[in-house]
GROMACS .gro file of C-alpha atoms in nm:
model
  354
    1UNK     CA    1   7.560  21.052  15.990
    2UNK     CA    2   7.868  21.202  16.103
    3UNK     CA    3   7.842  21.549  16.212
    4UNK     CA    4   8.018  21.830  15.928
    5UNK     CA    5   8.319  22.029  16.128
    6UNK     CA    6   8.268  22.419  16.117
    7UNK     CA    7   8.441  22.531  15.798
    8UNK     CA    8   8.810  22.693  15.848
    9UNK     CA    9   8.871  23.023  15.660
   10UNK     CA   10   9.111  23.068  15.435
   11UNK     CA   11   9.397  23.277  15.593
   12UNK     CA   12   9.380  22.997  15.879
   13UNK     CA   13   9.356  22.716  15.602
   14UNK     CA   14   9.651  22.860  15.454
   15UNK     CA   15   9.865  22.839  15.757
   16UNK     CA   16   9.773  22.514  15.847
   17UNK     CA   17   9.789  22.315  15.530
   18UNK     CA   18  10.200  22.286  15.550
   19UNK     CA   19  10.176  22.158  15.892
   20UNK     CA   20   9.868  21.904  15.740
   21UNK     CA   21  10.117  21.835  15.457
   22UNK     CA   22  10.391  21.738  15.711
   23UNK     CA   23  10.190  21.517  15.890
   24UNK     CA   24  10.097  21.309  15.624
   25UNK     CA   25  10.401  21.284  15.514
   26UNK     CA   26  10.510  21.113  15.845
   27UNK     CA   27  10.227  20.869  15.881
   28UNK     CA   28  10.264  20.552  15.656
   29UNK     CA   29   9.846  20.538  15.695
   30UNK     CA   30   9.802  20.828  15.499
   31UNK     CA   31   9.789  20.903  15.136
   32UNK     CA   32  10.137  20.961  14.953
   33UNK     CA   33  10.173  21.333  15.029
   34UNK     CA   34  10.169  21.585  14.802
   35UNK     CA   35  10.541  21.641  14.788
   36UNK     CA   36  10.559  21.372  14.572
   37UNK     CA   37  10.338  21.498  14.328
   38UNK     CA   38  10.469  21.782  14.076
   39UNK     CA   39  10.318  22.107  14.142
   40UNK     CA   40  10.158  22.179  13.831
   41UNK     CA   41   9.970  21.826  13.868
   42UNK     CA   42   9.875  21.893  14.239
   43UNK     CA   43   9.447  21.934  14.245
   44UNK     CA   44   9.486  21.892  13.866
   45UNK     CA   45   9.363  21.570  13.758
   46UNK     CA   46   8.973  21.534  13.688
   47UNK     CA   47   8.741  21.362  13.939
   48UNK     CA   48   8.376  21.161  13.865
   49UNK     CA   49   8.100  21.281  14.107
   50UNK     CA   50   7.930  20.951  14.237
   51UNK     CA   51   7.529  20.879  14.232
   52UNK     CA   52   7.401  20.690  14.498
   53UNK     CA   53   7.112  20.478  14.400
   54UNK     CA   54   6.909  20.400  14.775
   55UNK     CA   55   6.846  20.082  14.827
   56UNK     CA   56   6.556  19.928  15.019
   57UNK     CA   57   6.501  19.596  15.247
   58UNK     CA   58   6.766  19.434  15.406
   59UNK     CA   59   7.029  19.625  15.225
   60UNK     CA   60   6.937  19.930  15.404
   61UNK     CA   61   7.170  19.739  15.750
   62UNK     CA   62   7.533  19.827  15.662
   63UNK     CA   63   7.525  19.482  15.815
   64UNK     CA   64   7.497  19.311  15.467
   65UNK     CA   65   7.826  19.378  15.422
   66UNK     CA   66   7.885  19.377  15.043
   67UNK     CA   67   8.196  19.249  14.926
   68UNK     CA   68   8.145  19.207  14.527
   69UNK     CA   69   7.927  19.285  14.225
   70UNK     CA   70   7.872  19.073  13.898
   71UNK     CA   71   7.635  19.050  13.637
   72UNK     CA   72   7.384  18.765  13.549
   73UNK     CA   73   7.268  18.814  13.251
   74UNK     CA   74   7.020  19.151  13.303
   75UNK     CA   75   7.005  19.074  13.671
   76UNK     CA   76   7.262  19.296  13.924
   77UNK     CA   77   7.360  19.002  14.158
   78UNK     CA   78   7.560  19.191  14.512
   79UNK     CA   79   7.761  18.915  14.724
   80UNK     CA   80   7.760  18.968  15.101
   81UNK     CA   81   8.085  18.846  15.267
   82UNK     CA   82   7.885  18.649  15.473
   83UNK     CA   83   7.520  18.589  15.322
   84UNK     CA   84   7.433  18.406  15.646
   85UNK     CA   85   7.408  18.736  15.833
   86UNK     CA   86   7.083  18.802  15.882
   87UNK     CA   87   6.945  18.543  16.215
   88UNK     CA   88   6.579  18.604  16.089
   89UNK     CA   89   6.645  18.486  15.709
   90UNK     CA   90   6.803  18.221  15.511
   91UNK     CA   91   7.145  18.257  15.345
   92UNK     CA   92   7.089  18.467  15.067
   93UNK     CA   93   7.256  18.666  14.775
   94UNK     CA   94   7.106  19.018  14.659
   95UNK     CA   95   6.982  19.111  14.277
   96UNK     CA   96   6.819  19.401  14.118
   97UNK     CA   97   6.744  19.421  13.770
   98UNK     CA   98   6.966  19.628  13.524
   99UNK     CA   99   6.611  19.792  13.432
  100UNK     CA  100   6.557  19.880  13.750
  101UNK     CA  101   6.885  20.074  13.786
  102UNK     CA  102   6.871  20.248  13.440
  103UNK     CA  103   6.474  20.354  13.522
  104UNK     CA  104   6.652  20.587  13.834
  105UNK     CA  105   6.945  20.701  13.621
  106UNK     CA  106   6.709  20.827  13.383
  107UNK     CA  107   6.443  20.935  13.656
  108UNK     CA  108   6.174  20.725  13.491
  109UNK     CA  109   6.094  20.562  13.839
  110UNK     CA  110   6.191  20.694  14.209
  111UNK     CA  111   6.255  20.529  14.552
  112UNK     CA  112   6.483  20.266  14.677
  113UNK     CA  113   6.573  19.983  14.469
  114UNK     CA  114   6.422  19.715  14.630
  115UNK     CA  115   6.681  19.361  14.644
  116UNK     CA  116   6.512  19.007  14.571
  117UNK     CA  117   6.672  18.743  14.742
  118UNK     CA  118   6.892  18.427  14.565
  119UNK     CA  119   6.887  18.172  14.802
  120UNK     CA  120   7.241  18.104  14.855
  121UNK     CA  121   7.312  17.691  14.952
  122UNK     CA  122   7.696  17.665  15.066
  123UNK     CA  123   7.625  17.265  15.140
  124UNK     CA  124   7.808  17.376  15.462
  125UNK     CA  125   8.145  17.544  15.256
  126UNK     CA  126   8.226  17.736  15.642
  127UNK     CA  127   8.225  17.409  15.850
  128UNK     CA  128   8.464  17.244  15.551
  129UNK     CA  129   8.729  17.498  15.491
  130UNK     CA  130   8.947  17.582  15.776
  131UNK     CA  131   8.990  17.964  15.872
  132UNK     CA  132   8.664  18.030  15.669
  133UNK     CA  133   8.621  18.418  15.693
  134UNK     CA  134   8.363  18.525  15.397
  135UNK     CA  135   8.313  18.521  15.027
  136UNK     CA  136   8.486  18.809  14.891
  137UNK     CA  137   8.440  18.794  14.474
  138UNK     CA  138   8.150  18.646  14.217
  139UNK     CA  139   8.208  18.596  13.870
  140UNK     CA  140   7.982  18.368  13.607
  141UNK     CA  141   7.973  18.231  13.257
  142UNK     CA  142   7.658  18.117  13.159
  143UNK     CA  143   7.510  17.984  13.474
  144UNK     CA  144   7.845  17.879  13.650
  145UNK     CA  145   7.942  18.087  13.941
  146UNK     CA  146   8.286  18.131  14.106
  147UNK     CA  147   8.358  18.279  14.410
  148UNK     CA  148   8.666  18.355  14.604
  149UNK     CA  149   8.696  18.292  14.972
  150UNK     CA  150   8.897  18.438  15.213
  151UNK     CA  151   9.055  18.236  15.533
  152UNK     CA  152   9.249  18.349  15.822
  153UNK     CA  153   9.571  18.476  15.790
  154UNK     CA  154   9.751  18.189  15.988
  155UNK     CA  155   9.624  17.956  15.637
  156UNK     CA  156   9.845  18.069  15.445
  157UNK     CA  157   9.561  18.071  15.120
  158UNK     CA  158   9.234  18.175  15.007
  159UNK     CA  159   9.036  17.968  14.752
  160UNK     CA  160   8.845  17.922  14.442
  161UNK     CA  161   8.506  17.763  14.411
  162UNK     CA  162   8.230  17.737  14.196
  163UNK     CA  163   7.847  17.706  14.208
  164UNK     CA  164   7.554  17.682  13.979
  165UNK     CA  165   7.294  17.995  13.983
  166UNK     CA  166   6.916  17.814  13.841
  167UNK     CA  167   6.802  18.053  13.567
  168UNK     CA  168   6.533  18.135  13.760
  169UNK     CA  169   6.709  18.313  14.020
  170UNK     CA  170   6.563  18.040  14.279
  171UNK     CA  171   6.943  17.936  14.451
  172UNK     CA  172   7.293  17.954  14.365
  173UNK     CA  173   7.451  17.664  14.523
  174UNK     CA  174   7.830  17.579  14.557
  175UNK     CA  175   7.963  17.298  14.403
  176UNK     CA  176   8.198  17.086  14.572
  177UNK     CA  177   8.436  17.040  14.325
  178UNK     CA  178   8.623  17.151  14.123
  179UNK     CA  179   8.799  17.375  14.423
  180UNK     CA  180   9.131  17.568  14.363
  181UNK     CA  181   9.375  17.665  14.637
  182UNK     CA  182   9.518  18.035  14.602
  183UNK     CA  183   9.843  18.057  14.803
  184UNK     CA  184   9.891  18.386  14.984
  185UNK     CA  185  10.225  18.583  14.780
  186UNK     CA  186  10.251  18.800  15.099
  187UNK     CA  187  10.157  18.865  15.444
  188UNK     CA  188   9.961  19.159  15.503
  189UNK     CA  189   9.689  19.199  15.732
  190UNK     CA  190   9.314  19.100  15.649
  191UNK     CA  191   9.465  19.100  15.289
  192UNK     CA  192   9.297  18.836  15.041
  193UNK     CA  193   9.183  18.758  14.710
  194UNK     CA  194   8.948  18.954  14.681
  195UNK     CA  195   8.899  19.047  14.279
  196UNK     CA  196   8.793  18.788  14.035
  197UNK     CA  197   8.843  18.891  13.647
  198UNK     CA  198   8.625  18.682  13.430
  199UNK     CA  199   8.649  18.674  13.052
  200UNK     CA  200   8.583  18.401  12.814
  201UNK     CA  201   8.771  18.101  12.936
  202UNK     CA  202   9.003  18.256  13.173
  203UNK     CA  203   8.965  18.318  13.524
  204UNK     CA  204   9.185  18.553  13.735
  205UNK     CA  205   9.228  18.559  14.095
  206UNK     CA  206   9.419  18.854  14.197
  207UNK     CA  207   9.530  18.928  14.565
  208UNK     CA  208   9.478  19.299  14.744
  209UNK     CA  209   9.821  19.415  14.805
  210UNK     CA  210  10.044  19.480  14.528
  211UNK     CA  211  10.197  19.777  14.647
  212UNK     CA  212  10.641  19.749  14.588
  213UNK     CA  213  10.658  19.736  14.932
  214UNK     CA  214  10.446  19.474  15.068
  215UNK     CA  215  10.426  19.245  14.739
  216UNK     CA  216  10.780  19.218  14.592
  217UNK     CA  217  10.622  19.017  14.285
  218UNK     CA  218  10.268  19.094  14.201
  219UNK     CA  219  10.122  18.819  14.006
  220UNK     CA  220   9.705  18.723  13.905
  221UNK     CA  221   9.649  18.396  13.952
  222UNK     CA  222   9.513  18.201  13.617
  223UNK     CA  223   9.261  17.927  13.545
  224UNK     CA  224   9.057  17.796  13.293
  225UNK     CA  225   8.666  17.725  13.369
  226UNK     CA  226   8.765  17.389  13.510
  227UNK     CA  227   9.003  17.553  13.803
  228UNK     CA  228   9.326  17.395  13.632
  229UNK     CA  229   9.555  17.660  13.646
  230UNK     CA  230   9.715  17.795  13.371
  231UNK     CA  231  10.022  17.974  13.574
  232UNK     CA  232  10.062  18.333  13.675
  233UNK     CA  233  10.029  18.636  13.499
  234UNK     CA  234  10.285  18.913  13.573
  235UNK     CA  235  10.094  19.216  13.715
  236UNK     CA  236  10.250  19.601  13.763
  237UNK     CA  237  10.269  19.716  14.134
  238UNK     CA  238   9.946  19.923  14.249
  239UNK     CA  239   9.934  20.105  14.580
  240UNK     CA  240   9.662  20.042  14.793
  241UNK     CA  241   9.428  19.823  14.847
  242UNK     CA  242   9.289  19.619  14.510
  243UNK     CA  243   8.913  19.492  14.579
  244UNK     CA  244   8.712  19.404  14.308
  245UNK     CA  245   8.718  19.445  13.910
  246UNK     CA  246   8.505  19.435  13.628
  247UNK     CA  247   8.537  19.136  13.377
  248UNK     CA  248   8.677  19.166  13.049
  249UNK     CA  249   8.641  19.359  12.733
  250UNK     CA  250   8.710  19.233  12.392
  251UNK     CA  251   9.054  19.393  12.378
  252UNK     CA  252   9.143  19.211  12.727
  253UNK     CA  253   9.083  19.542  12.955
  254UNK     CA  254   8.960  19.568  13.277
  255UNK     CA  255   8.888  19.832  13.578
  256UNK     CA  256   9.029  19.739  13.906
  257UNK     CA  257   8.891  19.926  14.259
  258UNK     CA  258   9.162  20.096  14.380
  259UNK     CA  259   9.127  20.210  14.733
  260UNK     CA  260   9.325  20.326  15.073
  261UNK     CA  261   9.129  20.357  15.406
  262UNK     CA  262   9.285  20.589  15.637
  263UNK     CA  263   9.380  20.457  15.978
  264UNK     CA  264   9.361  20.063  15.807
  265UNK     CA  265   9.602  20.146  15.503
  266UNK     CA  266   9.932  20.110  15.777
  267UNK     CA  267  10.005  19.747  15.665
  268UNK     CA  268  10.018  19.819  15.316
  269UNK     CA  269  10.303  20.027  15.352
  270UNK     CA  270  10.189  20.292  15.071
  271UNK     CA  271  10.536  20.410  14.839
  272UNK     CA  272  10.498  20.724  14.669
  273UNK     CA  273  10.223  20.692  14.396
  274UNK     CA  274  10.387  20.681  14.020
  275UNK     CA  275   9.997  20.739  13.905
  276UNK     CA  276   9.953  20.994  14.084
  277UNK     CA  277  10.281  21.130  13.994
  278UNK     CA  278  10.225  21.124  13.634
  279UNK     CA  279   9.848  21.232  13.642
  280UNK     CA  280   9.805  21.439  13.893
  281UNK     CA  281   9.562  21.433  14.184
  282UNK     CA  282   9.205  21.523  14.185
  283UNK     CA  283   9.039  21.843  14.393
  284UNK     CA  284   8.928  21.677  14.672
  285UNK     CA  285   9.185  21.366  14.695
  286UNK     CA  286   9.447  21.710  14.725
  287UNK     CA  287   9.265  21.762  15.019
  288UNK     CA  288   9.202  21.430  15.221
  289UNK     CA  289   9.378  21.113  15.274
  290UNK     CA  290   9.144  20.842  15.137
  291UNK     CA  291   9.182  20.747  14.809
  292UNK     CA  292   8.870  20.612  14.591
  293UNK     CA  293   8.979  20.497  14.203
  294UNK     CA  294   8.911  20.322  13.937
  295UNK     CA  295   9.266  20.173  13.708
  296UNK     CA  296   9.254  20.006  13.378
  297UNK     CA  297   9.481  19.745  13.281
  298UNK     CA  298   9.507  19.493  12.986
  299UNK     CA  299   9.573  19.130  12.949
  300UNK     CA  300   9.871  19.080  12.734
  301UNK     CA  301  10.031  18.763  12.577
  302UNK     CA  302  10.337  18.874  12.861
  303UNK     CA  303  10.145  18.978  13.120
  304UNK     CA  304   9.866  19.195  13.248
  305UNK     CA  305   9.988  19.600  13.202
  306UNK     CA  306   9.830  19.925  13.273
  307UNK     CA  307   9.695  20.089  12.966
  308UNK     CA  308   9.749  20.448  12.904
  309UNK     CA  309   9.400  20.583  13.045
  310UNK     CA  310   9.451  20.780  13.334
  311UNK     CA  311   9.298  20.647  13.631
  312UNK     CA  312   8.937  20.716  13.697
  313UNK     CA  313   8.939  20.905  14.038
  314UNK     CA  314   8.598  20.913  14.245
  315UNK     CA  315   8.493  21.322  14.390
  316UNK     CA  316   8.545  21.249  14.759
  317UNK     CA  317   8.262  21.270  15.023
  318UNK     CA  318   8.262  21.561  15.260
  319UNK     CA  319   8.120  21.277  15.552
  320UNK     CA  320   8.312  20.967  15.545
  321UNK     CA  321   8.552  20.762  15.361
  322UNK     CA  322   8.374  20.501  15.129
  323UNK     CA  323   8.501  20.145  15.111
  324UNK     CA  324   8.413  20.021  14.771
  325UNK     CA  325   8.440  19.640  14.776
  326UNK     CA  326   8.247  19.600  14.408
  327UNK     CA  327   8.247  19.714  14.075
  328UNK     CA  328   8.116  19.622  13.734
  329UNK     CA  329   8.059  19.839  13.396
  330UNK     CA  330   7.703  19.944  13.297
  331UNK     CA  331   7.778  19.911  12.951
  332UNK     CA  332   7.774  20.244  12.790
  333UNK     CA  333   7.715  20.443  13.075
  334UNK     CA  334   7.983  20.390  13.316
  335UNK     CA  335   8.035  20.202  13.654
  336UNK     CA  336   7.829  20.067  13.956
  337UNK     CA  337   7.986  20.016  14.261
  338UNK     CA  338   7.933  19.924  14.631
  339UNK     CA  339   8.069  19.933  14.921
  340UNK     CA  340   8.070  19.693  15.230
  341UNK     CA  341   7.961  19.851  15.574
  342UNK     CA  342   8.175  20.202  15.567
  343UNK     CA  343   8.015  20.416  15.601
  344UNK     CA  344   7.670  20.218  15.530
  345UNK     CA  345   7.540  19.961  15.244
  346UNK     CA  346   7.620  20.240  14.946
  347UNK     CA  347   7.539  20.132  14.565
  348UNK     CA  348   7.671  20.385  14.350
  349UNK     CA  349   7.712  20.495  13.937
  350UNK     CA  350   8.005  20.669  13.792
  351UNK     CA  351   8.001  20.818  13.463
  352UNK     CA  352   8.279  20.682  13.208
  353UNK     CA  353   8.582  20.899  13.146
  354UNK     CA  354   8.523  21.145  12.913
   0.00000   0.00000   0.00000
C-alpha cells in the first residue's frame, strides 16, 4: 500500500494550488487543467463512490492482469490479458456468479469472492499470430465468444476471434476461423482494440485512442456474428484512453471506460476536455490528474454519438490511480468494473446515475 503524505493546511494549500495549476497545464501527461474548465463548473459535477468487492484465489496476484469483463448468462466471466500467467496452473479464464456478487452488495454473505476457473484452450492462438501481446476484450451471444487481441505495434493490426464457451463452464476454446483483421487507424503507443460492444447481431471493435489529436478520424469497427464486416461506424472524439464497454441496450446505448493514467497518458496527447467543459469536473478529479469515467453513447443509423447523460465520473482514491480495463452493467443496480494490475487485481460496483 502506498504510504498517505502528511496532509497540507489550507493557507499553504492555497498558495500552492496556482503553481499545481501551472504545472499541469505544461505537462501533456496530465489532466486538461482547470483553466479550461468554466469556473462555476470547476469541483461541480457529481462523482460515484466505488465498492470494492475482495476477491479470493488467484485473483488476489495483481499478476492476473484483468483486461475485460462480460457476462455469460448469470456467470461474471473476467479475461486476463494473458490467461497463461500463472506457471503452476493451466490457461484459464475467471467467473463468479452474479449471485454471488449481489449476496455482498446486499451483505447477505461476507468474504472474498472466490473465482472458479474456465479452462481457456487457445489451440496455440500466441505461436500463430505474429506480435501476439494478450487478449484484451470478451464478448458472447449465446455460447459464442469473441475476443480481441492485441499485437505489437510494428503489426500494424489487432484482431478478432471467436471461441465456443461449453455451457458447463468446463473450457472456452478459440476457434480458428472465422478470424477478422482490425487495422490500426493510428499510431500511439501500447494503444489497441481493446473494447468490444456486443448487441444482437453486431459486433464493434473500437480502438483506445480517439482523442482529436492522436486519431484524426475515430471510427468502431463493424461486423456481423460471422466476422464479415459491415464497414465503419463514425465515432465522436474522446480524450483518453477508451478500454472496455458494456454491450448494448435496446435503444442502442452503451458505457465506454474512459480513463487517463498519469505519467502513461503522454502519447495520447490529451486536448482540452469539451466534457468536462460542459459538465464540470468532479471534487476529487479538481484535485488530481487521473481521470476514472464512465461515457454513454448511442448507435445511430449515421453513426455512433454521445447521448446527452453527463458522464459518470468515479470518486478518486486517496492511494493510487486505478486502471479500469473492464466494465459491464449489473442490470438495475449499476456497474462492475476491474482493473488490470494498478494498483492490484480491483473488482469494483458503481451505483447508476441518479
Amino acid at each position: 500500500m502506498r504510504r498517505e503524505k502528511r496532509p497540507v493546511s489550507g493557507g499553504i494549500r492555497a498558495l500552492l494550488l496556482p503553481l499545481v495549476l501551472a504545472g499541469c497545464a505544461s505537462k501533456p501527461a496530465q489532466q486538461v487543467p482547470l483553466a479550461d474548465v468554466p469556473p462555476p463548473l470547476q469541483g461541480t459535477a457529481p462523482e460515484q463512490a466505488v465498492t470494492l468487492l475482495p476477491l479470493g484465489g488467484p485473483l488476489q496476484s495483481e499478476n492476473a492482469e484483468l483486461s475485460g469483463l462480460a457476462w455469460y448468462g448469470e456467470h461474471l466471466v473476467m479475461l486476463p490479458q494473458y490467461p497463461s500467467w500463472r506457471s503452476d496452473s493451466d490457461p484459464c479464464l475467471y467467473t463468479v456468479s452474479k449471485a454471488d456478487v449481489l449476496a455482498r452488495l446486499d451483505h447477505t454473505a461476507s468474504g472474498p469472492l472466490e473465482p472458479r476457473c474456465i479452462p481457456f484452450d487457445s489451440g496455440g492462438l500466441e505461436k500463430h499470430l505474429p506480435g501476439f501481446e494478450g487478449y484484451e476484450a470478451i464478448g458472447f451471444v449465446g455460447d459464442q465468444a469473441y475476443l480481441t487481441v492485441e499485437t505489437r505495434q510494428g503489426t500494424g493490426k489487432g484482431f478478432l476471434v471467436t471461441g465456443r464457451i461449453a455451457p458447463d463452464l468446463s473450457v472456452l476454446k478459440l476457434e480458428a476461423s472465422p478470424r477478422a483483421s482490425l487495422p490500426l487507424p493510428a499510431q500511439v503507443s501500447n494503444a489497441g482494440f481493446e473494447t468490444l460492444v456486443v448487441g444482437g447481431e453486431r459486433l464493434l471493435a473500437l480502438y483506445e485512442a480517439n482523442g482529436v489529436r492522436v486519431n484524426p478520424a475515430p471510427a468502431a469497427e463493424s461486423f456481423d456474428r460471422s466476422l464479415t464486416p459491415t464497414g465503419k461506424l463514425s465515432l465522436p472524439a474522446i480524450e483518453y484512453r477508451v478500454t472496455d464497454a458494456t454491450s448494448l441496450d435496446s435503444a442502442g446505448r452503451f458505457w465506454v471506460m474512459n480513463y487517463s493514467f498519469p505519467g502513461t497518458s503522454r502519447a495520447y496527447d490529451p486536448a482540452p476536455d469539451p466534457l468536462m467543459a460542459r459538465y464540470g469536473t468532479g471534487p476529487t478529479h479538481a484535485r488530481k490528474p487521473q481521470v476514472e469515467r464512465l461515457i454513454e453513447l448511442q448507435v445511430q443509423p449515421t453513426g455512433i454519438v454521445l447521448t446527452e447523460r453527463p458522464p459518470l465520473q468515479l470518486q478518486l482514491s486517496n492511494e493510487a490511480p486505478r486502471n479500469w480495463e473492464g466494465v459491464v452493467r449489473l442490470e438495475g443496480r449499476g456497474f462492475l468494473l476491474v482493473t488490470d494490475k494498478f494498483p492490484g487485481t480491483l473488482l469494483g460496483f458503481v451505483p447508476s446515475p441518479p
